[in-house]
PDB file of C-alpha atoms in Angstrom:
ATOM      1  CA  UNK A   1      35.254   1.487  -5.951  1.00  0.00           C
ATOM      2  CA  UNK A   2      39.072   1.526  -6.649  1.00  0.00           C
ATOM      3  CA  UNK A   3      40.481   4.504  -4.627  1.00  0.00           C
ATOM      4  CA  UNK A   4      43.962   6.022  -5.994  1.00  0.00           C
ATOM      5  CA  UNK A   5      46.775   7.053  -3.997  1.00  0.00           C
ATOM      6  CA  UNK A   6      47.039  10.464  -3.259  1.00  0.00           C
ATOM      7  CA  UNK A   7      49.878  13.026  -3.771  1.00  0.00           C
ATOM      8  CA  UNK A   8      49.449  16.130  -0.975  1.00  0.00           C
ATOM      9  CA  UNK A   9      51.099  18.473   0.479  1.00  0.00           C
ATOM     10  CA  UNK A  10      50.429  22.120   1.859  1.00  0.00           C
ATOM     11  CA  UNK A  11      51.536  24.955   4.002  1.00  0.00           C
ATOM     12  CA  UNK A  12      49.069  26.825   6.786  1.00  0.00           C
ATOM     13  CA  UNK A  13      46.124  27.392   5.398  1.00  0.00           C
ATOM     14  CA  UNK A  14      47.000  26.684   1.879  1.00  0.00           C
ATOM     15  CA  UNK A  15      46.390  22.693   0.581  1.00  0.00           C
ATOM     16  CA  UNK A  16      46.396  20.706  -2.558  1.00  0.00           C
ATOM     17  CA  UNK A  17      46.111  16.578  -3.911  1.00  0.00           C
ATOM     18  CA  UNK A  18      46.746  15.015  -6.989  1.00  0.00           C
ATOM     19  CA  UNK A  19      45.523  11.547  -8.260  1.00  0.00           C
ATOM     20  CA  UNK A  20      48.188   9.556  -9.110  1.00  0.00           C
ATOM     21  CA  UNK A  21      47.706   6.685 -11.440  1.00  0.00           C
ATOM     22  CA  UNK A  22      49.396   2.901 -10.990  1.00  0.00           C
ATOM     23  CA  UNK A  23      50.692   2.806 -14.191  1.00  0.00           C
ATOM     24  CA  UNK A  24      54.026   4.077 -15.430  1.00  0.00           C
ATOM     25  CA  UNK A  25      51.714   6.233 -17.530  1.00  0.00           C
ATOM     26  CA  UNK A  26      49.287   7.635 -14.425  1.00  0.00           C
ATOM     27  CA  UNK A  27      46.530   8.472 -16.990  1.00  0.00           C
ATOM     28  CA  UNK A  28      46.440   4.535 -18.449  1.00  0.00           C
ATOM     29  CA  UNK A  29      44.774   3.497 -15.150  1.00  0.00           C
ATOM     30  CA  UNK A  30      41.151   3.239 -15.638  1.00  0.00           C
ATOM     31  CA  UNK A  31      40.299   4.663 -11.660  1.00  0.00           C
ATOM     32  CA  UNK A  32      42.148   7.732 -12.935  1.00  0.00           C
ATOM     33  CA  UNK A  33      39.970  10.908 -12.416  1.00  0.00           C
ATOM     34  CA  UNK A  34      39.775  13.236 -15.097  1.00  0.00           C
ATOM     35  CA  UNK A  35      38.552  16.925 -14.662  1.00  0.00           C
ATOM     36  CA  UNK A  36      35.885  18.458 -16.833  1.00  0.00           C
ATOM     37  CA  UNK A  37      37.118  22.163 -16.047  1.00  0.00           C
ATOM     38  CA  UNK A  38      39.654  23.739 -13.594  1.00  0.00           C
ATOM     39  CA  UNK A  39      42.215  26.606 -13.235  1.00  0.00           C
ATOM     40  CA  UNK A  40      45.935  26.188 -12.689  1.00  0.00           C
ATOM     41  CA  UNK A  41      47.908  28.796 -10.287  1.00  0.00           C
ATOM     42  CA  UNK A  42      51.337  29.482 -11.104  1.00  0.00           C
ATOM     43  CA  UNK A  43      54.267  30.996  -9.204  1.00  0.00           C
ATOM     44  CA  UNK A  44      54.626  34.470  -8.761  1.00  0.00           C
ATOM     45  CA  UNK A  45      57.346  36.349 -10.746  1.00  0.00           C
ATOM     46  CA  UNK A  46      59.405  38.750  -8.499  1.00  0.00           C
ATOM     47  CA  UNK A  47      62.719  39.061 -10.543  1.00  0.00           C
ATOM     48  CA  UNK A  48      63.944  42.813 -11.420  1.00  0.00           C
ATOM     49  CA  UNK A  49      62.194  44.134  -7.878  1.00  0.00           C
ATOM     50  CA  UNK A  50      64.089  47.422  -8.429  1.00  0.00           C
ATOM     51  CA  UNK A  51      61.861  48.045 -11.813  1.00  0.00           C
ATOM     52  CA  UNK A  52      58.117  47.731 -13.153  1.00  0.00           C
ATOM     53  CA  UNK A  53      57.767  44.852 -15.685  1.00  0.00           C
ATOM     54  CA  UNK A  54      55.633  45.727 -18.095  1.00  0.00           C
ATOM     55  CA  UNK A  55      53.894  42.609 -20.122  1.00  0.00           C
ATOM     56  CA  UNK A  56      53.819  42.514 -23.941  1.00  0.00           C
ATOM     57  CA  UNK A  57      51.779  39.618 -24.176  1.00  0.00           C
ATOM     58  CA  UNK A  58      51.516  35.863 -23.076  1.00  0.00           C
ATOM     59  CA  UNK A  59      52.388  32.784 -25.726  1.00  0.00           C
ATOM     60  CA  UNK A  60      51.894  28.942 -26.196  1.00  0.00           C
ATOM     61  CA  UNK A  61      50.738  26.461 -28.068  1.00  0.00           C
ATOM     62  CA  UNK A  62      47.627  24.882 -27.543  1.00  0.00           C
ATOM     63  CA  UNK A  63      45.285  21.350 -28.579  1.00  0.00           C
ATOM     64  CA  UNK A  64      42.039  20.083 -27.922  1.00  0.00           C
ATOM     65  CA  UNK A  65      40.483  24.312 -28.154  1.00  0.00           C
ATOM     66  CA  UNK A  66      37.790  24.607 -29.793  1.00  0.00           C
ATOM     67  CA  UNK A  67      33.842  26.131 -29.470  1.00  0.00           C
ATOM     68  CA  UNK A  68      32.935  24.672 -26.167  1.00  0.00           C
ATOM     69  CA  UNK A  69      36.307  23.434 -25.132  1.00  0.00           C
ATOM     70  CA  UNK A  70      38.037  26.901 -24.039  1.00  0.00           C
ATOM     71  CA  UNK A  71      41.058  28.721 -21.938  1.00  0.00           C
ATOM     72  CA  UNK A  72      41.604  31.869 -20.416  1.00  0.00           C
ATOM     73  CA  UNK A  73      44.775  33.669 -19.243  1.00  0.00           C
ATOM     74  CA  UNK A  74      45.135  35.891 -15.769  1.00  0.00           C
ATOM     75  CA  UNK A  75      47.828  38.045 -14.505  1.00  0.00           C
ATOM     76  CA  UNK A  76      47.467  39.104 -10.669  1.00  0.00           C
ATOM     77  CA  UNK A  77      49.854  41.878 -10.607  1.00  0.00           C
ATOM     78  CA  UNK A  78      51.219  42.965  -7.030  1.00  0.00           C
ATOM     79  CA  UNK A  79      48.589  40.774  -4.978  1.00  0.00           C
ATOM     80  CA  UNK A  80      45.790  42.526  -6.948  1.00  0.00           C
ATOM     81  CA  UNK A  81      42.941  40.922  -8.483  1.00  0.00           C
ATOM     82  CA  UNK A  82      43.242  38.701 -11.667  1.00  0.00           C
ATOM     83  CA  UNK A  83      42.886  40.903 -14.750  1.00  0.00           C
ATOM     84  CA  UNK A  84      42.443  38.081 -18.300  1.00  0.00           C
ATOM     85  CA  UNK A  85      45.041  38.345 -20.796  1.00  0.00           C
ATOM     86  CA  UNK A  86      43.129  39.203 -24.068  1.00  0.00           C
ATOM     87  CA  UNK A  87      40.386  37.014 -25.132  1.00  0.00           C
ATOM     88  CA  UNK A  88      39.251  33.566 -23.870  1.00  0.00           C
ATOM     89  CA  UNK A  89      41.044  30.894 -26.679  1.00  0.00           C
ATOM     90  CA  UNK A  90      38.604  29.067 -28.453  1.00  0.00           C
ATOM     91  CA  UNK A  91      38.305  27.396 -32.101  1.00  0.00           C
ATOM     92  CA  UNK A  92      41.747  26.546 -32.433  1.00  0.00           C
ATOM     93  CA  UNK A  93      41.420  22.757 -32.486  1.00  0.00           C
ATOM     94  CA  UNK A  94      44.655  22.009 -34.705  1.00  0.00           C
ATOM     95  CA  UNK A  95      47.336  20.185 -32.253  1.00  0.00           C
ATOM     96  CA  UNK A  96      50.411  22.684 -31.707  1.00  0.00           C
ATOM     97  CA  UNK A  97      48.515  26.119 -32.662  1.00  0.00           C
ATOM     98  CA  UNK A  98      50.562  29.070 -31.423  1.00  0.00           C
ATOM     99  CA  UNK A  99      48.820  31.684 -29.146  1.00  0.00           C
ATOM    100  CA  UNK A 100      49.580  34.880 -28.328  1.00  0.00           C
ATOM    101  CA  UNK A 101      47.901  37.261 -25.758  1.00  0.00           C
ATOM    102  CA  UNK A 102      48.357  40.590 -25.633  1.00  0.00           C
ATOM    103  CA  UNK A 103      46.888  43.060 -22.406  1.00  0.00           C
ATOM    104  CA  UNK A 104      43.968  44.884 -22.797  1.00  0.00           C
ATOM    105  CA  UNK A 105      45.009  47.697 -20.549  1.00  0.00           C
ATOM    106  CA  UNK A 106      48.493  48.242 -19.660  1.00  0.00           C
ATOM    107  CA  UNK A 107      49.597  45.487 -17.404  1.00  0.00           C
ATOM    108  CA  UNK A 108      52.571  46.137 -14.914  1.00  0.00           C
ATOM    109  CA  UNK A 109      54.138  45.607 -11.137  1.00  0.00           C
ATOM    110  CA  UNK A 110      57.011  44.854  -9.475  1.00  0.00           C
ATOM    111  CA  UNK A 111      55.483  41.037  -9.257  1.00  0.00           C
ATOM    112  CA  UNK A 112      52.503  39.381 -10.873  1.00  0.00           C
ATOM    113  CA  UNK A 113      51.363  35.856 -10.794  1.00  0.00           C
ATOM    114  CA  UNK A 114      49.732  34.269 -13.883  1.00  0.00           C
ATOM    115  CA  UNK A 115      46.528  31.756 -13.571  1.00  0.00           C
ATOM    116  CA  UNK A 116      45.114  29.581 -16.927  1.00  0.00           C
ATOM    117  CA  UNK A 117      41.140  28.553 -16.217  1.00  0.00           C
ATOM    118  CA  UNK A 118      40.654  25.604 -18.503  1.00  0.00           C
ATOM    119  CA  UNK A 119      36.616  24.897 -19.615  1.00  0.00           C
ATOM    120  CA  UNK A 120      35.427  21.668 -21.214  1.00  0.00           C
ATOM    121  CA  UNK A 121      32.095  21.039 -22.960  1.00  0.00           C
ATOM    122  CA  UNK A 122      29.709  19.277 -21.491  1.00  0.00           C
ATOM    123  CA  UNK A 123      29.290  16.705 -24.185  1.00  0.00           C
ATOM    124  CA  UNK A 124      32.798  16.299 -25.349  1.00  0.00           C
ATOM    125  CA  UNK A 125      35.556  14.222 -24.171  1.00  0.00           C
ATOM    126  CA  UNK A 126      38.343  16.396 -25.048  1.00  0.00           C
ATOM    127  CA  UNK A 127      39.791  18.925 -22.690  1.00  0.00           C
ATOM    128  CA  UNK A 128      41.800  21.568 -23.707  1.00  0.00           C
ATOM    129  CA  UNK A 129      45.866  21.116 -23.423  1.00  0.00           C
ATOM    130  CA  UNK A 130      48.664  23.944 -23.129  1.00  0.00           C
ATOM    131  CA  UNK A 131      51.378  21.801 -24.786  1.00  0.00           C
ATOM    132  CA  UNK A 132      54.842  22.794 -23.999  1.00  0.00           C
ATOM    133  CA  UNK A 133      56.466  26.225 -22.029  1.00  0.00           C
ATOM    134  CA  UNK A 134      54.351  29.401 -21.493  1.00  0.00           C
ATOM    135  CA  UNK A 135      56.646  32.267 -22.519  1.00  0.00           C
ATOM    136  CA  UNK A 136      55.337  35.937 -20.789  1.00  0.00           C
ATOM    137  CA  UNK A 137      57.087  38.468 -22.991  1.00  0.00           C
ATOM    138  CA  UNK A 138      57.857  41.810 -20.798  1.00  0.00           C
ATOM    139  CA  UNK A 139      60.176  44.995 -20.829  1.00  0.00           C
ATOM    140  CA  UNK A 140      61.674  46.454 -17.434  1.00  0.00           C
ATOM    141  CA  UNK A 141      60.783  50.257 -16.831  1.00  0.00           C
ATOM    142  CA  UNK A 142      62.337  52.710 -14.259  1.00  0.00           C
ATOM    143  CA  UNK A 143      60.292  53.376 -10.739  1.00  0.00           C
ATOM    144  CA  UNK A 144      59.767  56.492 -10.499  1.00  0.00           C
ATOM    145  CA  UNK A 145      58.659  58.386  -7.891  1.00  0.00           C
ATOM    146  CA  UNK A 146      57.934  62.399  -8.052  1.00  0.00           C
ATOM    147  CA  UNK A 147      59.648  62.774 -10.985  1.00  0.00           C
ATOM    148  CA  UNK A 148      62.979  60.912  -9.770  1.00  0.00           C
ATOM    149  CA  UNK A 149      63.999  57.293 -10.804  1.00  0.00           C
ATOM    150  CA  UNK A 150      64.379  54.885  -7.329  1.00  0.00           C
ATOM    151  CA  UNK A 151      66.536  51.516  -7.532  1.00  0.00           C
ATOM    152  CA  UNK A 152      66.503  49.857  -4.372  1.00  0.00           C
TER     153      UNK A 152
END
């Protein structure tokens, strides 16, 4: 088989590679490996570490979402567990459809690190797309600690 050069790089115990394709556009190469499902790790927000940030809810646009093709939304908050961001996105297959999120419970730290699990049918060969930025939509509140507001 054709065997694609690989992008890697790492730190400790912490790795990851990425395909890259030999055409100007990567994913015109026919050896170019698609996934059928997968979750994507973003970087953890620490701005404001004097106050809580308290999330509103999560927006984007989506394509390709539909019945079997599917994403869900995470927050870690502090190094916790992931806790999902409302419901899992489905049947919204019109290209560009806005989502928005909002918390079950109230979600808020002094950091928190979002994560998107994408799902794609099994019979399908559409996988679901966030199309452009992912906009988290927060307010700051005071620490407080017995009863006295703390600003480090």
């Amino acid at each position: 088989g054709t065997w694609l050069p690989k992008l890697v790089g790492g730190q400790d115990t912490n790795f990851w590679y990425m395909s890259i394709g030999r055409l100007q556009r990567e994913i015109d190469d026919t050896s170019y490996e698609f996934t059928a499902s997968g979750s994507l790790y973003m970087t953890e927000f620490r701005g404001y570490s004097d106050q809580f940030k308290v999330i509103d809810c999560v927006e984007f646009e989506v394509a390709n979402v539909n019945a079997s093709e599917t994403l869900a939304f995470y927050i870690a908050v502090d190094g916790g567990t992931a806790v999902q961001v409302g419901g899992t996105v489905s049947g919204t297959s019109a290209e560009g459809s806005t989502v928005r999120l909002y918390p079950n419970d109230e979600m808020f730290g002094r950091r928190w690190k979002p994560r998107i699990d994408f799902a794609r049918g099994g019979t399908t060969t559409l996988s679901p797309k966030i199309i452009g930025d992912i906009t988290i939509y927060y307010h700051l509140r005071d620490l407080e600690v017995d009863g006295e507001t703390r600003r480090t």
